[in-house]
PDB file of C-alpha atoms in Angstrom:
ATOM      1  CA  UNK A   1       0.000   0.000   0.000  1.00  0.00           C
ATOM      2  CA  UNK A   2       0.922   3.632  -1.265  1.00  0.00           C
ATOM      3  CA  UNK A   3       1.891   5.645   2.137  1.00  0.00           C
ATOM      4  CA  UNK A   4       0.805   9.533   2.494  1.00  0.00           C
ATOM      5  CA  UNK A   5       4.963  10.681   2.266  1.00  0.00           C
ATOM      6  CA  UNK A   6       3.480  14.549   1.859  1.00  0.00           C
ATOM      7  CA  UNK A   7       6.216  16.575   3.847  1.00  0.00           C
ATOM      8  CA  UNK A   8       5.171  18.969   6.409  1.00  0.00           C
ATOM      9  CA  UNK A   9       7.286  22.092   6.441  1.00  0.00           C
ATOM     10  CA  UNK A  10       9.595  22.738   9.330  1.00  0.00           C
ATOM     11  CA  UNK A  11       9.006  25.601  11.494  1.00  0.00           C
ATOM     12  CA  UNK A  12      10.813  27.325  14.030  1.00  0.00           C
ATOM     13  CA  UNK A  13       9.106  28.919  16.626  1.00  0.00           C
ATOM     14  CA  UNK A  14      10.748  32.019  19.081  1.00  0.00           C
ATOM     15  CA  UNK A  15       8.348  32.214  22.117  1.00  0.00           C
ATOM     16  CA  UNK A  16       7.201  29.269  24.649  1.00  0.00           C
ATOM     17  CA  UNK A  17       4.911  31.355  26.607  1.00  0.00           C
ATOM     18  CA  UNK A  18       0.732  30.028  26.799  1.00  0.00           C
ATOM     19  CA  UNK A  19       0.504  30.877  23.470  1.00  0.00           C
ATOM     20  CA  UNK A  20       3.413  30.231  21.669  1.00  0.00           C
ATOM     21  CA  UNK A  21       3.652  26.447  23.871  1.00  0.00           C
ATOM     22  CA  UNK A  22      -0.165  25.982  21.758  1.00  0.00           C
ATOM     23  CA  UNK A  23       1.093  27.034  18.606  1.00  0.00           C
ATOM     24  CA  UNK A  24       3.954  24.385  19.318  1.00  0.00           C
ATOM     25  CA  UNK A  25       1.902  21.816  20.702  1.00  0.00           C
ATOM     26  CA  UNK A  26      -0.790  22.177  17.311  1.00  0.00           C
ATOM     27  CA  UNK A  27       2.119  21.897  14.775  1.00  0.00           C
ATOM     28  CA  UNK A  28       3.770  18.729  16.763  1.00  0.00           C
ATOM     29  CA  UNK A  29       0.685  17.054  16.777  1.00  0.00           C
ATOM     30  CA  UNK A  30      -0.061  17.544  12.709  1.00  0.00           C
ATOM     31  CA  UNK A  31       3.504  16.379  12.269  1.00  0.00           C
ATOM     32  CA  UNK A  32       5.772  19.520  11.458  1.00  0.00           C
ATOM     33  CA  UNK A  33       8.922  18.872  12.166  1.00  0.00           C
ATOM     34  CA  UNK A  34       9.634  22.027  14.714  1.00  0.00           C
ATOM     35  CA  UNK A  35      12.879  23.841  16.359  1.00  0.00           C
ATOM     36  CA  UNK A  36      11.787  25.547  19.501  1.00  0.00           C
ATOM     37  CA  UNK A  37      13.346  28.919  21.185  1.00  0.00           C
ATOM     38  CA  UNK A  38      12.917  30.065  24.672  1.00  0.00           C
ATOM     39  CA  UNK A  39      14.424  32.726  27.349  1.00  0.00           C
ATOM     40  CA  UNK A  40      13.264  30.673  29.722  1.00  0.00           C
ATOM     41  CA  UNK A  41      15.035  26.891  28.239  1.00  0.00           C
ATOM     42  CA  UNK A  42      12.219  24.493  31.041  1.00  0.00           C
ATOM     43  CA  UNK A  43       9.390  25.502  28.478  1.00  0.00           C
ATOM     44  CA  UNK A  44      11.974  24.154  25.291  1.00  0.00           C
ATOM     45  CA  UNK A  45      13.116  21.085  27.307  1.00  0.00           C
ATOM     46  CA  UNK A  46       9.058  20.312  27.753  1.00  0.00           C
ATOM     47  CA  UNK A  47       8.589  20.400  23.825  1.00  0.00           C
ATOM     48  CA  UNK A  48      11.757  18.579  23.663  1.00  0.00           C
ATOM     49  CA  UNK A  49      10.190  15.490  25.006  1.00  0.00           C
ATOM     50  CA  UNK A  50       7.103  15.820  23.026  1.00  0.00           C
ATOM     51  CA  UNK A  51       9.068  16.041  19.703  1.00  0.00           C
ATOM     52  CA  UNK A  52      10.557  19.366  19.411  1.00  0.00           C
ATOM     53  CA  UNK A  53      13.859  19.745  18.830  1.00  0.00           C
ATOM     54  CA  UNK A  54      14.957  22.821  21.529  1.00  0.00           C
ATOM     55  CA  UNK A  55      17.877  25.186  20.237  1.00  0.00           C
ATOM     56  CA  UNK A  56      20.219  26.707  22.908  1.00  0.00           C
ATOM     57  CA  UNK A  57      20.117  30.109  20.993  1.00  0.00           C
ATOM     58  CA  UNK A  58      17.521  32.155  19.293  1.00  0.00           C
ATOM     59  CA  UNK A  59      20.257  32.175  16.092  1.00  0.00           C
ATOM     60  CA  UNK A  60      20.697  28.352  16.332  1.00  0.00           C
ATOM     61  CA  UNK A  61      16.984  28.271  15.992  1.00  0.00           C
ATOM     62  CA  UNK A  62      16.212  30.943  13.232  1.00  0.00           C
ATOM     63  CA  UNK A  63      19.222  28.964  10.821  1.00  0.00           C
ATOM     64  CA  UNK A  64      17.276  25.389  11.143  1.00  0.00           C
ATOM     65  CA  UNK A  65      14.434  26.189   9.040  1.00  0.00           C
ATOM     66  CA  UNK A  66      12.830  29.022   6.452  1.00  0.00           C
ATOM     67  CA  UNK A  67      10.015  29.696   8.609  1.00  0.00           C
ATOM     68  CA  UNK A  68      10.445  31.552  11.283  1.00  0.00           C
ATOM     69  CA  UNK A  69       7.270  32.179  13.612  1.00  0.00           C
ATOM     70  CA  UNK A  70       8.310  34.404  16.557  1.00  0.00           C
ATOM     71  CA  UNK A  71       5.581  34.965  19.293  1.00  0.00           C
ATOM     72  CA  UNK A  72       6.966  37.395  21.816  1.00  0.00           C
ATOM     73  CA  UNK A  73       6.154  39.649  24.920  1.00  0.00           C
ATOM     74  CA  UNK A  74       6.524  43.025  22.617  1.00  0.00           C
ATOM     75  CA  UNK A  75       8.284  44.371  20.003  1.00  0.00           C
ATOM     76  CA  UNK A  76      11.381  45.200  21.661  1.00  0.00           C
ATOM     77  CA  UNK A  77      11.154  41.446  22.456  1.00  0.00           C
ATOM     78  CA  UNK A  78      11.521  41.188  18.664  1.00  0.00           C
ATOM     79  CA  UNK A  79      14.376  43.403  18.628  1.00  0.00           C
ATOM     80  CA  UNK A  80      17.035  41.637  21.547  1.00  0.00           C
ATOM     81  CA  UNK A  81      15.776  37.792  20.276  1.00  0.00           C
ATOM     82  CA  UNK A  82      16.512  38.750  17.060  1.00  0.00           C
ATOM     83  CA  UNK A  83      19.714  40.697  17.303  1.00  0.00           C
ATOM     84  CA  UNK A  84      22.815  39.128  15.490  1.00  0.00           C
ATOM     85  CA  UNK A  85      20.714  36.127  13.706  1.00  0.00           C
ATOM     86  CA  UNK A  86      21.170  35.879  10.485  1.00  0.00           C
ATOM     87  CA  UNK A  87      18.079  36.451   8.720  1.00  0.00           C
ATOM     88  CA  UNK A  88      18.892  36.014   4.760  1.00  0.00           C
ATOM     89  CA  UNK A  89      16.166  34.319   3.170  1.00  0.00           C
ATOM     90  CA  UNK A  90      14.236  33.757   5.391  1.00  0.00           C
ATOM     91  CA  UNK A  91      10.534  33.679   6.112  1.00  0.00           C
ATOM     92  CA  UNK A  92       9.775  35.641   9.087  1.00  0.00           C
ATOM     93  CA  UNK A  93       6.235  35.643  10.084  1.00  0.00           C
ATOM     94  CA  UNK A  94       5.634  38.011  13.488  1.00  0.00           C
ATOM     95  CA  UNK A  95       2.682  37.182  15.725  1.00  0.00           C
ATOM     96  CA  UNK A  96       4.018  39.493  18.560  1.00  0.00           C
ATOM     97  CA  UNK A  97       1.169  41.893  19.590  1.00  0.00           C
ATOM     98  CA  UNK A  98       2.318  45.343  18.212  1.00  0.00           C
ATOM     99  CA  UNK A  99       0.712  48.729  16.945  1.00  0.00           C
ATOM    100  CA  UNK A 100       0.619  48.989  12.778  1.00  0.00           C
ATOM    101  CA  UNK A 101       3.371  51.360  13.173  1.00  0.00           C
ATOM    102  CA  UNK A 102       5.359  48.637  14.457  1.00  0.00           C
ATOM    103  CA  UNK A 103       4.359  46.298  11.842  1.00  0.00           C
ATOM    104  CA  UNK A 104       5.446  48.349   9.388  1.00  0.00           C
ATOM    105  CA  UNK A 105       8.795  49.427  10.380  1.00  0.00           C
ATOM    106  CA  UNK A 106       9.305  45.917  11.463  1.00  0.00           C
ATOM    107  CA  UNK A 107       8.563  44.856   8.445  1.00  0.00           C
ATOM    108  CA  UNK A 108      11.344  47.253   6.221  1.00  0.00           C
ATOM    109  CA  UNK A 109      14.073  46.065   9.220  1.00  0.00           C
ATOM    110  CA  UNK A 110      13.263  42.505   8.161  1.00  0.00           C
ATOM    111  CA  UNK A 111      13.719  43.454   4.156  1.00  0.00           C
ATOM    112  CA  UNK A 112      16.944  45.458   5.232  1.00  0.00           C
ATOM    113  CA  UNK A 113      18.485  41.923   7.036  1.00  0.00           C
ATOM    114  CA  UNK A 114      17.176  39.952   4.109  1.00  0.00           C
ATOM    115  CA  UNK A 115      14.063  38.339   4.987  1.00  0.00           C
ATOM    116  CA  UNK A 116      10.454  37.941   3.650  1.00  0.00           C
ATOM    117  CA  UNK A 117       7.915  39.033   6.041  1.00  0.00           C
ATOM    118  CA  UNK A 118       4.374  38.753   6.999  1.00  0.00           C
ATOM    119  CA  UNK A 119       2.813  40.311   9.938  1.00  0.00           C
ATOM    120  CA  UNK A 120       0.038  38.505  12.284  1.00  0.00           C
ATOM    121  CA  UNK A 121      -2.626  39.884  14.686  1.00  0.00           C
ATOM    122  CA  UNK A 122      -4.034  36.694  16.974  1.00  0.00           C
ATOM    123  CA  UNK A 123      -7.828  37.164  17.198  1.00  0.00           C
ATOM    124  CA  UNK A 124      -7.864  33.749  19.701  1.00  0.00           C
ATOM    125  CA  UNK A 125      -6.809  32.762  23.603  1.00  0.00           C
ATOM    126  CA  UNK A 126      -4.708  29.839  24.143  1.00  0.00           C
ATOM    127  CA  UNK A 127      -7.566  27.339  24.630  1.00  0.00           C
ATOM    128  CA  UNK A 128      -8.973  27.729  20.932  1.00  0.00           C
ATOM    129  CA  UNK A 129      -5.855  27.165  19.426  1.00  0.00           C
ATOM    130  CA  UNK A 130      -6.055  23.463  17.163  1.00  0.00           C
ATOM    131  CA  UNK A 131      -9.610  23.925  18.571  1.00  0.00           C
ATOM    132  CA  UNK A 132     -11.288  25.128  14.640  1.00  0.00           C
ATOM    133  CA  UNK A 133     -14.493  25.147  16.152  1.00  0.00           C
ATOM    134  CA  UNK A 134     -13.459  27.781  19.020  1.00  0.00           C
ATOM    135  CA  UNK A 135     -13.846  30.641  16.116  1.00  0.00           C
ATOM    136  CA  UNK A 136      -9.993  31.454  16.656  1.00  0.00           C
ATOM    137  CA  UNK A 137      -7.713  32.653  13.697  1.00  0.00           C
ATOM    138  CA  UNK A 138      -5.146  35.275  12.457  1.00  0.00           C
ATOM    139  CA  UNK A 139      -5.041  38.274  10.636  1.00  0.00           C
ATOM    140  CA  UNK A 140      -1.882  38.412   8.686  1.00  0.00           C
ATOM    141  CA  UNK A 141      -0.577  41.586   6.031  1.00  0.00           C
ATOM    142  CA  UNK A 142       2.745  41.707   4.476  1.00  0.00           C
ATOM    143  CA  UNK A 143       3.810  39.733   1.509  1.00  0.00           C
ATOM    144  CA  UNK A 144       0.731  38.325  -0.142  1.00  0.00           C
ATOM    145  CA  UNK A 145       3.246  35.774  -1.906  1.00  0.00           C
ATOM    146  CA  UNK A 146       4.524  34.443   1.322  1.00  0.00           C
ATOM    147  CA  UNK A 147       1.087  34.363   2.751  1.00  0.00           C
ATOM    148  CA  UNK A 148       0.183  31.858  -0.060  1.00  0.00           C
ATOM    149  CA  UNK A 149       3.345  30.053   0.645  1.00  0.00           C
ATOM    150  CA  UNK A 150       2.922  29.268   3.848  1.00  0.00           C
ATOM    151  CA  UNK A 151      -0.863  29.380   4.261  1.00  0.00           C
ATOM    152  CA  UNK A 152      -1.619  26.026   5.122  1.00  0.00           C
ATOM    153  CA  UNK A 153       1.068  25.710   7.720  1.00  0.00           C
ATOM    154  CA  UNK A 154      -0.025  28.614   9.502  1.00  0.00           C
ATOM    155  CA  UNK A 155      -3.692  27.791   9.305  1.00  0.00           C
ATOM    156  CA  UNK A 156      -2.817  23.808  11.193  1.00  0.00           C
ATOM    157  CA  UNK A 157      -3.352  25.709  14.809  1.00  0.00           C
ATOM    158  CA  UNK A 158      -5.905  28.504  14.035  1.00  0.00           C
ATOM    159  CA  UNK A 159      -7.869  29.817  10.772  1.00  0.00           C
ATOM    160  CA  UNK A 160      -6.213  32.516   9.010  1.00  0.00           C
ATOM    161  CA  UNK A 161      -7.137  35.921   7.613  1.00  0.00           C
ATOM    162  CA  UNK A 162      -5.356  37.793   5.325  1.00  0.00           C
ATOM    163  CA  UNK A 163      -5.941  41.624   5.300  1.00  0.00           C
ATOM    164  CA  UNK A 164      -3.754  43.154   2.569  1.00  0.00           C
ATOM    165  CA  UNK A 165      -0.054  43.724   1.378  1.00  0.00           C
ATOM    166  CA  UNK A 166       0.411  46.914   4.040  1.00  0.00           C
ATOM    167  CA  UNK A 167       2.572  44.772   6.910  1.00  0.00           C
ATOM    168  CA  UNK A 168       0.769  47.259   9.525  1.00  0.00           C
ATOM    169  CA  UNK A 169      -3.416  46.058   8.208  1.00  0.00           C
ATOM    170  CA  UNK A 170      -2.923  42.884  10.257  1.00  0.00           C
ATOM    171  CA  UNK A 171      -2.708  44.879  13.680  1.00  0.00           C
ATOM    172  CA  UNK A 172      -5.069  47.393  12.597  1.00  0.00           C
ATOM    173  CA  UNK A 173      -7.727  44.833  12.057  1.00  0.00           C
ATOM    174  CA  UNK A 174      -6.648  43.162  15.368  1.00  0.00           C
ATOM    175  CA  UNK A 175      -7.080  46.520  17.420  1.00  0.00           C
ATOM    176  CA  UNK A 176      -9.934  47.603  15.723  1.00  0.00           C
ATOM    177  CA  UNK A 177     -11.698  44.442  17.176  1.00  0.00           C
ATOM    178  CA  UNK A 178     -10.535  44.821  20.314  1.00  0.00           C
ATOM    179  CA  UNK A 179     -11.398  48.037  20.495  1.00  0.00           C
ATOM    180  CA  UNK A 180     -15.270  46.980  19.690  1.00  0.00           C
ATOM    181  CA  UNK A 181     -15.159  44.212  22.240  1.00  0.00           C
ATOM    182  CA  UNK A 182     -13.738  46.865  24.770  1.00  0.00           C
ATOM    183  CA  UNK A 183     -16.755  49.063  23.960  1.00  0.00           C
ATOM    184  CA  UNK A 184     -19.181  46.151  24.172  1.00  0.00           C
ATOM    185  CA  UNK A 185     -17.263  45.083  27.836  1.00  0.00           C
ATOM    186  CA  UNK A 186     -18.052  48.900  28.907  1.00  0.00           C
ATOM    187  CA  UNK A 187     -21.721  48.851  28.061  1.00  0.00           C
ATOM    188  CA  UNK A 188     -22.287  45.214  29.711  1.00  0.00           C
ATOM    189  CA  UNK A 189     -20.683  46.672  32.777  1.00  0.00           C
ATOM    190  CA  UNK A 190     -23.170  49.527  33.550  1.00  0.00           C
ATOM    191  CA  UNK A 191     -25.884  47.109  32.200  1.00  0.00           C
ATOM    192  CA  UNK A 192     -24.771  44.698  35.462  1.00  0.00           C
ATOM    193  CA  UNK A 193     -23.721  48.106  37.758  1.00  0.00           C
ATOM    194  CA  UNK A 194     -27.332  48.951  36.746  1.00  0.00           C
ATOM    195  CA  UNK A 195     -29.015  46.025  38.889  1.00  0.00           C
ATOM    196  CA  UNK A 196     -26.235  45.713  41.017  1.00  0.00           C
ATOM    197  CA  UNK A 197     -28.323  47.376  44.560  1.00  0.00           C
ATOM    198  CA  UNK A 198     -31.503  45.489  43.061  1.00  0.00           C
ATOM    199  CA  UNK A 199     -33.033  42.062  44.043  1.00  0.00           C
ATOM    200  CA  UNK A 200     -32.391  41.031  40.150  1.00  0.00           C
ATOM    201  CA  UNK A 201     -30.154  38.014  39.815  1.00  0.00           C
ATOM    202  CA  UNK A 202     -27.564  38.561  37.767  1.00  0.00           C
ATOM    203  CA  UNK A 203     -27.736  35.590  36.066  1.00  0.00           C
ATOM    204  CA  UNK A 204     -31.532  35.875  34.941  1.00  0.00           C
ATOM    205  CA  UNK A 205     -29.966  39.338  33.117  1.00  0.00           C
ATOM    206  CA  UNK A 206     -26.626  37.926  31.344  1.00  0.00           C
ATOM    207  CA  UNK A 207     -28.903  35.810  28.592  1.00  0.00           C
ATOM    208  CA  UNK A 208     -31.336  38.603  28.180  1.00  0.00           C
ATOM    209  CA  UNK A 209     -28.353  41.034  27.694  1.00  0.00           C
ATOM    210  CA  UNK A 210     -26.427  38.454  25.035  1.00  0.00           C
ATOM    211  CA  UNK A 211     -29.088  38.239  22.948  1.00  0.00           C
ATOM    212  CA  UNK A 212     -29.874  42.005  23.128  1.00  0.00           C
ATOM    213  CA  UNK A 213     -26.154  42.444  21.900  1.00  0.00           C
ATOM    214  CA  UNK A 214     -26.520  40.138  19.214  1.00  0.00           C
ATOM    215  CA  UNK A 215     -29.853  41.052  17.679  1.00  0.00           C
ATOM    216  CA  UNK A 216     -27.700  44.534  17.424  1.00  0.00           C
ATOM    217  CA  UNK A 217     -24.536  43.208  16.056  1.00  0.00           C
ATOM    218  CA  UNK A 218     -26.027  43.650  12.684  1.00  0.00           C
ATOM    219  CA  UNK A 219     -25.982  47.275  12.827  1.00  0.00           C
ATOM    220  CA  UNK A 220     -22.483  47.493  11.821  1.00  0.00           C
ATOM    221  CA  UNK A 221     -23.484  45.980   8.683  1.00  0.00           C
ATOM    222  CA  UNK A 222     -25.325  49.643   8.122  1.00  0.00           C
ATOM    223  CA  UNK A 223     -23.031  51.384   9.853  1.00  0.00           C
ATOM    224  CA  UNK A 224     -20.230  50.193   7.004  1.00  0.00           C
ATOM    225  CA  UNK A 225     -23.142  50.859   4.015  1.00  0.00           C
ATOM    226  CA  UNK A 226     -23.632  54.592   5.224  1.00  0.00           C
ATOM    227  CA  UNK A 227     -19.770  55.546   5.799  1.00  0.00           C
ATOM    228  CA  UNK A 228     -19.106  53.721   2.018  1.00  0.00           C
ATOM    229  CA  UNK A 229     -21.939  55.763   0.418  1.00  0.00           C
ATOM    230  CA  UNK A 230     -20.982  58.854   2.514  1.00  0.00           C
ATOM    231  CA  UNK A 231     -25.104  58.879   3.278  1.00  0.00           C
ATOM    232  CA  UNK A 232     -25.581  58.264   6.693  1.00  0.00           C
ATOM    233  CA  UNK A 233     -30.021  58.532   6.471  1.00  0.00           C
ATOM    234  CA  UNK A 234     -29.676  55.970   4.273  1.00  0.00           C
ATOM    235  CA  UNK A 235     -32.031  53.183   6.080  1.00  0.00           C
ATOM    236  CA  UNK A 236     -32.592  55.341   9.076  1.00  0.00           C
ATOM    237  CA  UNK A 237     -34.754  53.636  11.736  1.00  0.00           C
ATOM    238  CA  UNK A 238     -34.164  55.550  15.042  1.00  0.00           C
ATOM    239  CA  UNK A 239     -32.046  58.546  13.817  1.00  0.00           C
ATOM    240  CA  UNK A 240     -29.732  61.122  15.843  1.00  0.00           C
ATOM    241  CA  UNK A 241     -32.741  63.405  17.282  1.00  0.00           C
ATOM    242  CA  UNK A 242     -34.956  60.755  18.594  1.00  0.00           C
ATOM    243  CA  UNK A 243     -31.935  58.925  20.337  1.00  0.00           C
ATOM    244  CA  UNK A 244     -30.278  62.022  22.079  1.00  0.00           C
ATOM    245  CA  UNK A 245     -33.567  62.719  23.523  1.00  0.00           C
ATOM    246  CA  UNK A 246     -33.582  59.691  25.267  1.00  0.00           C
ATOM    247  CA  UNK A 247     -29.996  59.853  27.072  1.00  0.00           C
ATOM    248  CA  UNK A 248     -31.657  61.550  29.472  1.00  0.00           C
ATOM    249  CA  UNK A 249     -33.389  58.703  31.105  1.00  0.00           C
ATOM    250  CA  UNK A 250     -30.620  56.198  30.560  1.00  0.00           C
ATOM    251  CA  UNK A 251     -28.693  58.900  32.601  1.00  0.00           C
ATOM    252  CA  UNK A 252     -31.031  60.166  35.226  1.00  0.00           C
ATOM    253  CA  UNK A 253     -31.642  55.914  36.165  1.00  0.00           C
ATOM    254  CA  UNK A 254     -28.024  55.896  36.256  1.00  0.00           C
ATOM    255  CA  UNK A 255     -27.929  58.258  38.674  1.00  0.00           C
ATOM    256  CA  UNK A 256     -31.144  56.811  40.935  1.00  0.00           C
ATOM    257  CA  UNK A 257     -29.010  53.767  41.365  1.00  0.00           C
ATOM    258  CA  UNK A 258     -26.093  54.985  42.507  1.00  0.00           C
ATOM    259  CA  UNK A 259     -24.511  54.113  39.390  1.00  0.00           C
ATOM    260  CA  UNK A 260     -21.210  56.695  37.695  1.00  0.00           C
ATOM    261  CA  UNK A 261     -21.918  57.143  33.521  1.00  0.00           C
ATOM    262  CA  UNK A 262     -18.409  57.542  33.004  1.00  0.00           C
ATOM    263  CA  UNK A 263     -18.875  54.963  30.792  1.00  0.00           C
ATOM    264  CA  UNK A 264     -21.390  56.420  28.491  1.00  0.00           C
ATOM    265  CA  UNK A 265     -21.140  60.317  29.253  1.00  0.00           C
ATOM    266  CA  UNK A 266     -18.250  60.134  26.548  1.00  0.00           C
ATOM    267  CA  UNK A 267     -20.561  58.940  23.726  1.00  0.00           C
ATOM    268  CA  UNK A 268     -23.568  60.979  24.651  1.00  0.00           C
ATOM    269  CA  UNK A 269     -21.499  63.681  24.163  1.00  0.00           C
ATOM    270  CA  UNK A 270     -20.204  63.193  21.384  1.00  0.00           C
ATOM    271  CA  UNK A 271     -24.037  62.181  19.934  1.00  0.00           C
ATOM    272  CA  UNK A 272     -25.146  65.815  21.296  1.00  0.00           C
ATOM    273  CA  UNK A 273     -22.551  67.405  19.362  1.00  0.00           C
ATOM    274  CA  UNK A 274     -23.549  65.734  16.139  1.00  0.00           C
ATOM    275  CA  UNK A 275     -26.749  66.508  16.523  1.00  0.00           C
ATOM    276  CA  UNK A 276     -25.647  70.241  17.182  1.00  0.00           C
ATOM    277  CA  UNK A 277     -24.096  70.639  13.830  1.00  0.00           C
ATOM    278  CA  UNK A 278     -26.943  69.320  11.958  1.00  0.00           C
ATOM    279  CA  UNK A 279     -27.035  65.714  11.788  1.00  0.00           C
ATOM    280  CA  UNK A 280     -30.555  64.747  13.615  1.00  0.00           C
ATOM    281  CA  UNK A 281     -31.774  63.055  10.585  1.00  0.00           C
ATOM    282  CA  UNK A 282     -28.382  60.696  10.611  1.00  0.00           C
ATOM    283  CA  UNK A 283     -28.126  57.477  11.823  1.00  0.00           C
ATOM    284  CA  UNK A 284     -25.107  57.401  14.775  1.00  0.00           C
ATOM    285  CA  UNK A 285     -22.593  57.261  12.229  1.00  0.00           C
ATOM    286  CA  UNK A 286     -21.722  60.540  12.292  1.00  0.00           C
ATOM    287  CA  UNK A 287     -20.255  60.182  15.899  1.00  0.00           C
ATOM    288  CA  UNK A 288     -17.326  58.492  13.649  1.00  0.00           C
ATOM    289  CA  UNK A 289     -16.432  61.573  11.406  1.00  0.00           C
ATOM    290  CA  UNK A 290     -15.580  63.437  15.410  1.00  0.00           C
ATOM    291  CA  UNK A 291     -13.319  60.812  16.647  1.00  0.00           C
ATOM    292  CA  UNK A 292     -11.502  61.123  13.349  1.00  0.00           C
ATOM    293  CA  UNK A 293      -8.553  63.910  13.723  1.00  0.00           C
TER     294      UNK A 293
END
């Protein structure tokens, strides 16, 4: 019988911590042969015995294979790991949490030393990585060539998303999200500080409150319509008017339960001045144009 002799591409991997020991642990188990790097050697010697071979120096690692992963605290993380390795030729894909500003000039040092380079933004916690139905993947920009290259490999321990050519789209994307789940953290808390003095069981609120927050996750799909057409009536249900005359109560109960709207004073403000340069027949979209400098 005809064995399966399809060969898995080596990877190197700089970075043992939770998530780096996942991505490690994912690529083992689909059979990539894999060269580990660690400051801290325990979490290379654990690989070791699962399969990994463990380099004693980040430049040992980087020379045994083309594709270089690197998973670090920050970016200057990326700058002492990498200093004096060679880097010709090589593949250097960077899933170290940085700002697109980063990703870009991170991405010209790696041309200047010789490398191609794509830059990653991890939308997932260790638990969903090799989980594909936890919803986790990556947003990667740089070389669109080298994304091909390599995109199975990268996609073994989470899905993958590419975003563009521009190295600095990947953390863009990835900040942009986080930023939305931030906002959507902020609202949930006054929704729970809200009840918090009341005999209301927290519990009986949280699926009420989840499926409030997903029958309005749509509306971004409008939101994106109205800032492409530059029409922000267009499909207009509750516009600006009608919803700044209703902070009022959402601020006054605040305030009758002992409850600080720090957390939404900034955005009603913002909706008020909207409103005062002319836009009560918009949707909220128009709140976007003032946080734009």
């Amino acid at each position: 019988m005809a064995q399966n002799t399809v060969e898995k591409t080596p990877v190197t991997l700089l970075g043992l911590g939770a998530m780096g020991t996942a991505l490690a642990r994912t690529w083992l188990a689909a059979g990539h042969p894999l060269t580990v790097w660690n400051r801290t050697p325990a979490h290379a010697t654990a690989l070791a015995a699962e399969g990994a071979g463990a380099a004693d120096t980040a430049a040992e690692a980087v020379a045994a294979n083309t594709l270089v992963v690197v998973c670090l605290l920050d970016d200057a993380s990326v700058d002492e790991v990498l200093a004096g390795t060679d880097l010709a030729d090589k593949d250097l894909v960077n899933l170290t949490t940085s700002t697109p500003a980063q990703a870009r000039a991170r991405a010209e040092w790696a041309r200047e030393r010789g490398a191609r380079y794509l830059d990653g933004g991890i939308m997932a916690v260790p638990p969903m990585i090799g989980v594909p139905e936890a919803g986790g993947y990556v947003f990667y920009s740089g070389s669109p060539e080298l994304f091909e290259r390599h995109r199975q490999t990268l996609g073994v321990p989470v899905g993958t998303t590419y975003v563009g050519e521009d190295a600095g789209f990947a953390a863009l994307h990835d900040v942009a999200l986080l930023s939305a789940m931030y906002g959507m953290f902020a609202g949930s808390a006054h929704a729970f500080a809200l009840i918090r003095k009341e005999d209301i069981d927290p519990a009986a609120l949280a699926p009420l409150l989840a499926d409030w927050l997903v029958a309005m996750a749509p509306a971004v799909h409008q939101t994106a319509d109205q800032l492409r057409s530059g029409d922000y009536t267009k499909g207009v249900v509750s516009n600006l008017a009608m919803q700044v005359a209703g902070t009022p109560t959402v601020l006054s109960t605040a305030e009758r339960q002992g409850v600080s709207p720090e957390l939404l004073s900034p955005y009603f403000e913002l909706m008020r001045r909207r409103l005062a340069e002319g836009g009560g027949e918009e949707d909220l979209t128009g709140v976007i144009d003032l946080l734009v400098h």
